[in-house]
mmCIF file of C-alpha atoms and ligand atoms in Angstrom:
data_model
loop_
_atom_site.group_PDB
_atom_site.id
_atom_site.type_symbol
_atom_site.label_atom_id
_atom_site.label_comp_id
_atom_site.label_asym_id
_atom_site.label_seq_id
_atom_site.Cartn_x
_atom_site.Cartn_y
_atom_site.Cartn_z
ATOM 1 C CA MET A 157 -0.049 0.296 -0.037
ATOM 2 C CA ALA A 158 1.580 3.302 -0.878
ATOM 3 C CA VAL A 159 0.606 6.243 1.161
ATOM 4 C CA LEU A 160 0.108 9.812 -0.096
ATOM 5 C CA SER A 161 1.781 12.850 1.356
ATOM 6 C CA VAL A 162 0.462 16.059 0.603
ATOM 7 C CA ASN A 163 2.966 18.528 -0.028
ATOM 8 C CA ILE A 164 1.477 21.980 1.178
ATOM 9 C CA ASN A 165 4.112 24.223 -0.346
ATOM 10 C CA LYS A 166 1.874 25.734 -2.476
ATOM 11 C CA ILE A 167 -0.830 26.923 0.119
ATOM 12 C CA ALA A 168 2.103 28.526 1.786
ATOM 13 C CA LEU A 169 2.879 30.356 -1.210
ATOM 14 C CA ILE A 170 -0.696 31.783 -1.514
ATOM 15 C CA ARG A 171 -0.429 32.608 1.970
ATOM 16 C CA ASN A 172 2.765 34.707 1.692
ATOM 17 C CA SER A 173 1.338 36.677 -1.277
ATOM 18 C CA ARG A 174 -0.531 38.851 0.815
ATOM 19 C CA GLY A 175 1.944 38.861 3.996
ATOM 20 C CA ARG A 176 -0.906 37.491 6.624
ATOM 21 C CA ASP A 177 -1.751 34.112 7.914
ATOM 22 C CA TYR A 178 -4.378 33.178 5.222
ATOM 23 C CA PRO A 179 -4.727 30.663 4.621
ATOM 24 C CA ASN A 180 -3.529 29.368 7.504
ATOM 25 C CA LEU A 181 -0.988 26.379 6.826
ATOM 26 C CA VAL A 182 -1.549 24.443 10.093
ATOM 27 C CA ARG A 183 -5.294 24.476 9.311
ATOM 28 C CA VAL A 184 -4.842 23.298 5.766
ATOM 29 C CA ALA A 185 -2.423 20.506 6.988
ATOM 30 C CA LEU A 186 -5.116 19.248 9.641
ATOM 31 C CA ASP A 187 -7.941 19.251 6.916
ATOM 32 C CA CYS A 188 -5.711 17.451 4.328
ATOM 33 C CA GLU A 189 -5.099 14.855 7.274
ATOM 34 C CA ARG A 190 -9.078 14.586 8.168
ATOM 35 C CA PHE A 191 -9.723 14.516 4.396
ATOM 36 C CA GLY A 192 -7.270 11.324 4.164
ATOM 37 C CA ALA A 193 -3.743 12.241 3.654
ATOM 38 C CA GLN A 194 -1.699 10.270 5.078
ATOM 39 C CA GLY A 195 1.556 12.291 5.495
ATOM 40 C CA ILE A 196 2.131 16.071 5.190
ATOM 41 C CA THR A 197 5.219 17.162 3.129
ATOM 42 C CA VAL A 198 6.934 20.593 3.563
ATOM 43 C CA HIS A 199 10.059 21.771 1.510
ATOM 44 C CA PRO A 200 11.291 25.144 2.965
ATOM 45 C CA ARG A 201 13.654 26.544 0.457
ATOM 46 C CA PRO A 202 16.148 28.971 1.499
ATOM 47 C CA ASP A 203 14.517 32.081 0.278
ATOM 48 C CA ALA A 204 11.750 31.073 2.326
ATOM 49 C CA ARG A 205 9.087 31.766 -0.067
ATOM 50 C CA HIS A 206 6.641 29.095 0.552
ATOM 51 C CA VAL A 207 6.969 27.340 3.855
ATOM 52 C CA LYS A 208 9.245 28.549 6.354
ATOM 53 C CA TYR A 209 11.272 27.234 9.003
ATOM 54 C CA GLU A 210 8.821 28.271 11.836
ATOM 55 C CA ASP A 211 5.846 26.751 9.807
ATOM 56 C CA CYS A 212 7.558 23.130 10.139
ATOM 57 C CA GLU A 213 7.818 23.586 13.886
ATOM 58 C CA GLN A 214 4.302 24.576 14.649
ATOM 59 C CA LEU A 215 3.355 21.819 11.841
ATOM 60 C CA LYS A 216 5.065 18.862 14.013
ATOM 61 C CA GLU A 217 3.577 19.996 17.194
ATOM 62 C CA VAL A 218 -0.064 19.352 15.492
ATOM 63 C CA ILE A 219 -0.221 16.739 12.812
ATOM 64 C CA ALA A 220 -0.811 13.183 13.654
ATOM 65 C CA THR A 221 0.474 11.632 10.448
ATOM 66 C CA GLU A 222 3.900 11.453 9.040
ATOM 67 C CA LEU A 223 5.551 14.757 8.506
ATOM 68 C CA ASN A 224 8.363 14.741 5.829
ATOM 69 C CA ILE A 225 10.529 17.833 5.536
ATOM 70 C CA GLU A 226 12.585 18.079 2.337
ATOM 71 C CA GLY A 227 15.615 20.247 1.623
ATOM 72 C CA TYR A 228 19.288 20.608 0.792
ATOM 73 C CA PRO A 229 21.146 19.575 3.851
ATOM 74 C CA SER A 230 22.964 22.973 4.519
ATOM 75 C CA LYS A 231 23.715 23.444 8.174
ATOM 76 C CA ASN A 232 20.535 25.602 8.799
ATOM 77 C CA PHE A 233 18.605 22.660 7.296
ATOM 78 C CA ILE A 234 20.188 20.027 9.577
ATOM 79 C CA ASP A 235 19.535 22.286 12.572
ATOM 80 C CA LEU A 236 15.940 22.530 11.824
ATOM 81 C CA VAL A 237 15.562 18.781 11.418
ATOM 82 C CA LYS A 238 16.981 18.263 14.670
ATOM 83 C CA ARG A 239 14.883 20.867 16.172
ATOM 84 C CA VAL A 240 11.628 19.522 14.440
ATOM 85 C CA LYS A 241 12.313 15.949 14.532
ATOM 86 C CA PRO A 242 10.064 14.886 11.621
ATOM 87 C CA THR A 243 9.316 11.563 10.897
ATOM 88 C CA GLN A 244 11.215 11.129 7.564
ATOM 89 C CA VAL A 245 13.756 13.852 5.835
ATOM 90 C CA THR A 246 14.231 13.698 2.001
ATOM 91 C CA LEU A 247 17.426 15.301 1.044
ATOM 92 C CA VAL A 248 17.282 16.844 -2.491
ATOM 93 C CA PRO A 249 20.649 18.116 -4.208
ATOM 94 C CA ASP A 250 18.765 21.692 -5.148
ATOM 95 C CA ALA A 251 20.981 24.674 -5.727
ATOM 96 C CA PRO A 252 19.639 27.536 -3.211
ATOM 97 C CA ASP A 253 17.849 29.564 -6.156
ATOM 98 C CA ALA A 254 16.384 26.376 -7.481
ATOM 99 C CA LEU A 255 12.394 26.917 -8.518
ATOM 100 C CA THR A 256 12.147 23.463 -8.101
ATOM 101 C CA SER A 257 13.862 20.151 -7.564
ATOM 102 C CA ASP A 258 14.936 18.961 -10.874
ATOM 103 C CA ASN A 259 17.747 16.131 -10.447
ATOM 104 C CA GLY A 260 18.371 13.341 -8.059
ATOM 105 C CA TRP A 261 21.607 13.096 -6.052
ATOM 106 C CA ASP A 262 24.801 11.663 -7.814
ATOM 107 C CA THR A 263 25.284 9.570 -4.494
ATOM 108 C CA ILE A 264 28.978 8.430 -6.085
ATOM 109 C CA THR A 265 30.703 11.876 -6.276
ATOM 110 C CA HIS A 266 28.805 12.916 -3.184
ATOM 111 C CA GLU A 267 29.676 9.937 -0.882
ATOM 112 C CA VAL A 268 31.587 11.263 1.786
ATOM 113 C CA PHE A 269 29.109 14.432 2.045
ATOM 114 C CA LEU A 270 25.914 12.222 2.319
ATOM 115 C CA LYS A 271 27.736 9.808 4.437
ATOM 116 C CA GLU A 272 28.646 12.503 7.069
ATOM 117 C CA VAL A 273 25.174 14.205 6.797
ATOM 118 C CA ILE A 274 23.028 11.144 7.344
ATOM 119 C CA ALA A 275 25.499 10.082 10.221
ATOM 120 C CA GLU A 276 24.599 13.509 11.615
ATOM 121 C CA LEU A 277 21.060 13.091 11.161
ATOM 122 C CA ARG A 278 21.034 9.692 12.925
ATOM 123 C CA THR A 279 20.952 11.671 16.025
ATOM 124 C CA VAL A 280 17.318 12.334 15.218
ATOM 125 C CA ASP A 281 14.851 9.605 14.977
ATOM 126 C CA ALA A 282 13.838 10.390 11.261
ATOM 127 C CA ARG A 283 14.016 8.025 8.203
ATOM 128 C CA VAL A 284 16.300 9.369 5.718
ATOM 129 C CA SER A 285 15.324 9.533 1.942
ATOM 130 C CA LEU A 286 17.561 10.477 -0.860
ATOM 131 C CA PHE A 287 16.094 12.260 -4.204
ATOM 132 C CA ILE A 288 17.280 10.192 -7.009
ATOM 133 C CA ASN A 289 17.115 9.071 -10.665
ATOM 134 C CA PRO A 290 16.188 5.626 -11.343
ATOM 135 C CA ASP A 291 19.706 4.589 -12.006
ATOM 136 C CA GLU A 292 20.939 1.178 -9.974
ATOM 137 C CA LYS A 293 24.667 2.944 -9.446
ATOM 138 C CA LEU A 294 23.226 5.783 -7.761
ATOM 139 C CA ILE A 295 20.893 3.662 -5.756
ATOM 140 C CA ALA A 296 23.407 1.058 -4.624
ATOM 141 C CA GLY A 297 25.200 4.517 -3.798
ATOM 142 C CA ALA A 298 22.296 5.680 -1.717
ATOM 143 C CA LYS A 299 22.448 2.037 0.437
ATOM 144 C CA GLU A 300 25.798 2.713 0.750
ATOM 145 C CA VAL A 301 25.857 6.293 2.475
ATOM 146 C CA GLY A 302 23.041 4.796 4.829
ATOM 147 C CA ALA A 303 19.919 6.119 3.591
ATOM 148 C CA ASP A 304 16.778 4.084 4.505
ATOM 149 C CA ARG A 305 14.807 4.940 1.533
ATOM 150 C CA ILE A 306 15.268 6.356 -2.011
ATOM 151 C CA GLU A 307 12.540 9.072 -3.489
ATOM 152 C CA PHE A 308 12.693 8.720 -7.096
ATOM 153 C CA TYR A 309 12.279 12.156 -8.985
ATOM 154 C CA THR A 310 9.702 11.393 -11.468
ATOM 155 C CA GLY A 311 9.828 14.526 -13.363
ATOM 156 C CA PRO A 312 11.065 12.492 -16.760
ATOM 157 C CA TYR A 313 8.466 9.904 -16.134
ATOM 158 C CA ALA A 314 5.766 12.457 -16.153
ATOM 159 C CA GLU A 315 7.168 14.411 -19.267
ATOM 160 C CA ASN A 316 7.339 11.224 -21.154
ATOM 161 C CA TYR A 317 3.865 9.662 -20.118
ATOM 162 C CA SER A 318 1.919 10.697 -22.838
ATOM 163 C CA LYS A 319 4.092 10.000 -25.395
ATOM 164 C CA ASP A 320 5.056 6.342 -24.271
ATOM 165 C CA ARG A 321 4.432 5.318 -20.898
ATOM 166 C CA GLU A 322 5.616 2.034 -21.044
ATOM 167 C CA LYS A 323 8.967 3.514 -22.057
ATOM 168 C CA ALA A 324 8.630 6.190 -19.264
ATOM 169 C CA ILE A 325 8.507 3.901 -16.699
ATOM 170 C CA ALA A 326 10.425 1.067 -17.493
ATOM 171 C CA ALA A 327 13.869 2.246 -15.527
ATOM 172 C CA TYR A 328 11.688 3.227 -12.380
ATOM 173 C CA LYS A 329 10.203 -0.220 -12.561
ATOM 174 C CA ILE A 330 13.634 -2.152 -12.762
ATOM 175 C CA THR A 331 15.291 0.209 -10.396
ATOM 176 C CA ALA A 332 12.356 -0.043 -7.674
ATOM 177 C CA ARG A 333 12.933 -3.665 -7.531
ATOM 178 C CA PHE A 334 16.486 -3.242 -7.303
ATOM 179 C CA ALA A 335 16.045 -1.019 -4.447
ATOM 180 C CA HIS A 336 13.918 -3.135 -2.458
ATOM 181 C CA GLU A 337 16.181 -6.106 -2.978
ATOM 182 C CA ILE A 338 19.201 -4.165 -1.407
ATOM 183 C CA GLY A 339 16.547 -2.960 1.385
ATOM 184 C CA LEU A 340 15.636 0.363 0.511
ATOM 185 C CA GLY A 341 12.153 1.876 0.814
ATOM 186 C CA VAL A 342 10.657 3.417 -2.101
ATOM 187 C CA ASN A 343 9.241 6.931 -2.721
ATOM 188 C CA ALA A 344 8.150 8.890 -5.447
ATOM 189 C CA GLY A 345 7.889 12.468 -6.309
ATOM 190 C CA HIS A 346 7.573 15.409 -8.863
ATOM 191 C CA ASP A 347 4.886 16.301 -11.364
ATOM 192 C CA LEU A 348 2.561 13.023 -10.459
ATOM 193 C CA ASN A 349 -0.753 13.952 -11.443
ATOM 194 C CA LEU A 350 -4.279 12.528 -11.799
ATOM 195 C CA ASP A 351 -3.169 11.167 -15.302
ATOM 196 C CA ASN A 352 -0.258 9.534 -14.473
ATOM 197 C CA LEU A 353 -0.328 8.243 -10.681
ATOM 198 C CA ALA A 354 -2.467 5.151 -11.274
ATOM 199 C CA TYR A 355 0.103 3.722 -13.896
ATOM 200 C CA LEU A 356 2.832 4.386 -11.811
ATOM 201 C CA LYS A 357 1.467 2.627 -8.832
ATOM 202 C CA GLN A 358 0.397 -0.367 -11.044
ATOM 203 C CA ALA A 359 3.879 -0.709 -12.438
ATOM 204 C CA LEU A 360 5.829 -0.404 -9.461
ATOM 205 C CA VAL A 361 5.158 -3.404 -7.162
ATOM 206 C CA TYR A 362 7.560 -1.655 -4.437
ATOM 207 C CA LEU A 363 6.011 1.710 -3.604
ATOM 208 C CA ASP A 364 6.075 3.169 -0.461
ATOM 209 C CA GLU A 365 4.993 6.759 -0.599
ATOM 210 C CA VAL A 366 4.301 9.485 -3.214
ATOM 211 C CA SER A 367 4.524 13.094 -2.034
ATOM 212 C CA ILE A 368 2.463 15.241 -4.509
ATOM 213 C CA GLY A 369 2.025 19.081 -4.352
ATOM 214 C CA HIS A 370 1.365 21.245 -7.537
ATOM 215 C CA ALA A 371 -1.064 19.345 -9.224
ATOM 216 C CA LEU A 372 -3.057 18.286 -6.153
ATOM 217 C CA ILE A 373 -3.694 21.705 -5.029
ATOM 218 C CA THR A 374 -4.179 22.720 -8.546
ATOM 219 C CA ASP A 375 -7.142 20.021 -8.762
ATOM 220 C CA ALA A 376 -8.369 21.276 -5.540
ATOM 221 C CA LEU A 377 -9.054 24.626 -7.065
ATOM 222 C CA TYR A 378 -11.974 22.581 -9.559
ATOM 223 C CA TYR A 379 -12.548 19.677 -7.292
ATOM 224 C CA GLY A 380 -12.286 20.631 -3.702
ATOM 225 C CA LEU A 381 -9.417 19.700 -1.296
ATOM 226 C CA GLU A 382 -11.307 16.411 0.070
ATOM 227 C CA ASN A 383 -12.588 15.128 -3.130
ATOM 228 C CA THR A 384 -9.319 15.960 -4.605
ATOM 229 C CA ILE A 385 -7.244 13.918 -2.024
ATOM 230 C CA GLN A 386 -9.815 10.978 -2.319
ATOM 231 C CA MET A 387 -9.506 11.047 -6.034
ATOM 232 C CA TYR A 388 -5.243 10.663 -5.671
ATOM 233 C CA LYS A 389 -6.278 8.108 -2.966
ATOM 234 C CA ARG A 390 -8.006 6.076 -5.758
ATOM 235 C CA CYS A 391 -5.116 6.063 -8.011
ATOM 236 C CA LEU A 392 -3.057 4.219 -5.496
ATOM 237 C CA GLU A 393 -5.408 1.382 -4.829
ATOM 238 C CA GLY A 394 -5.242 -0.537 -8.105
HETATM 239 N N1 PXP B 1344 9.849 15.747 -4.258
HETATM 240 C C1 PXP B 1344 10.587 16.754 -4.084
HETATM 241 C C2 PXP B 1344 11.853 16.204 -3.461
HETATM 242 C C3 PXP B 1344 10.491 17.931 -4.421
HETATM 243 O O1 PXP B 1344 11.070 18.945 -4.310
HETATM 244 C C4 PXP B 1344 8.878 18.402 -4.761
HETATM 245 C C5 PXP B 1344 8.515 19.731 -4.868
HETATM 246 O O2 PXP B 1344 8.568 20.263 -4.081
HETATM 247 C C6 PXP B 1344 7.960 17.112 -4.663
HETATM 248 C C7 PXP B 1344 8.393 15.738 -4.674
HETATM 249 C C8 PXP B 1344 6.671 17.512 -5.101
HETATM 250 O O3 PXP B 1344 6.745 17.710 -6.765
HETATM 251 P P1 PXP B 1344 4.954 18.291 -7.312
HETATM 252 O O4 PXP B 1344 4.811 19.796 -6.575
HETATM 253 O O5 PXP B 1344 5.434 18.553 -8.529
HETATM 254 O O6 PXP B 1344 4.035 17.414 -7.102
#
């Protein structure tokens, strides 16, 4: 059973655009849970344009499901994770000014750095997941540096889905199995939506979690948040 973690960054972006506390992020997170989300994901970026560090602390106090914090492991980010103690931390290799995450880790080149970071995060009782492309070498590298899970960067899958979905999923299918065999959990995220999610779920025998933000929040404008969360969960049932 793959769980749905709702990424609420876009809600924070709307809030920040007016400089007031509306929509209230904690309330939206609690509503997502009430409507069926099995986790809440936040990605506080260095420029704080959407979720801010203090939001993470407030969310941890109230949410009953899993809190997943994503980010580049800068000193500030690691200190945040140590303070907040989320259920999961997903490390991404983003540059500070990245518009959105658009690549996974090179776990070979950054082996020493990732080992040190993950060892430091071990002082917090959080699962550590590494954002990664579907490549066996890099996934083996994720295991080597001590990650618990990988999160597939599914941007390329989503981009190629409408052209040839079998081809688009092929590498993910093979490497998800490989990740499972070497003892890693498998998450997936980026550009997943109501069109491409069910096929991803059916194709990947091993899939623990998807985290979805942009499309889900956009769909909620049309279908409402409660319906939308239920629609995404139905995609994961197959
Ligand atoms: N996973 C990671 C590491 C991300 O950076 C993002 C975007 O913040 C997502 C998943 C969710 O992507 P999307 O907003 O396209 O659903």
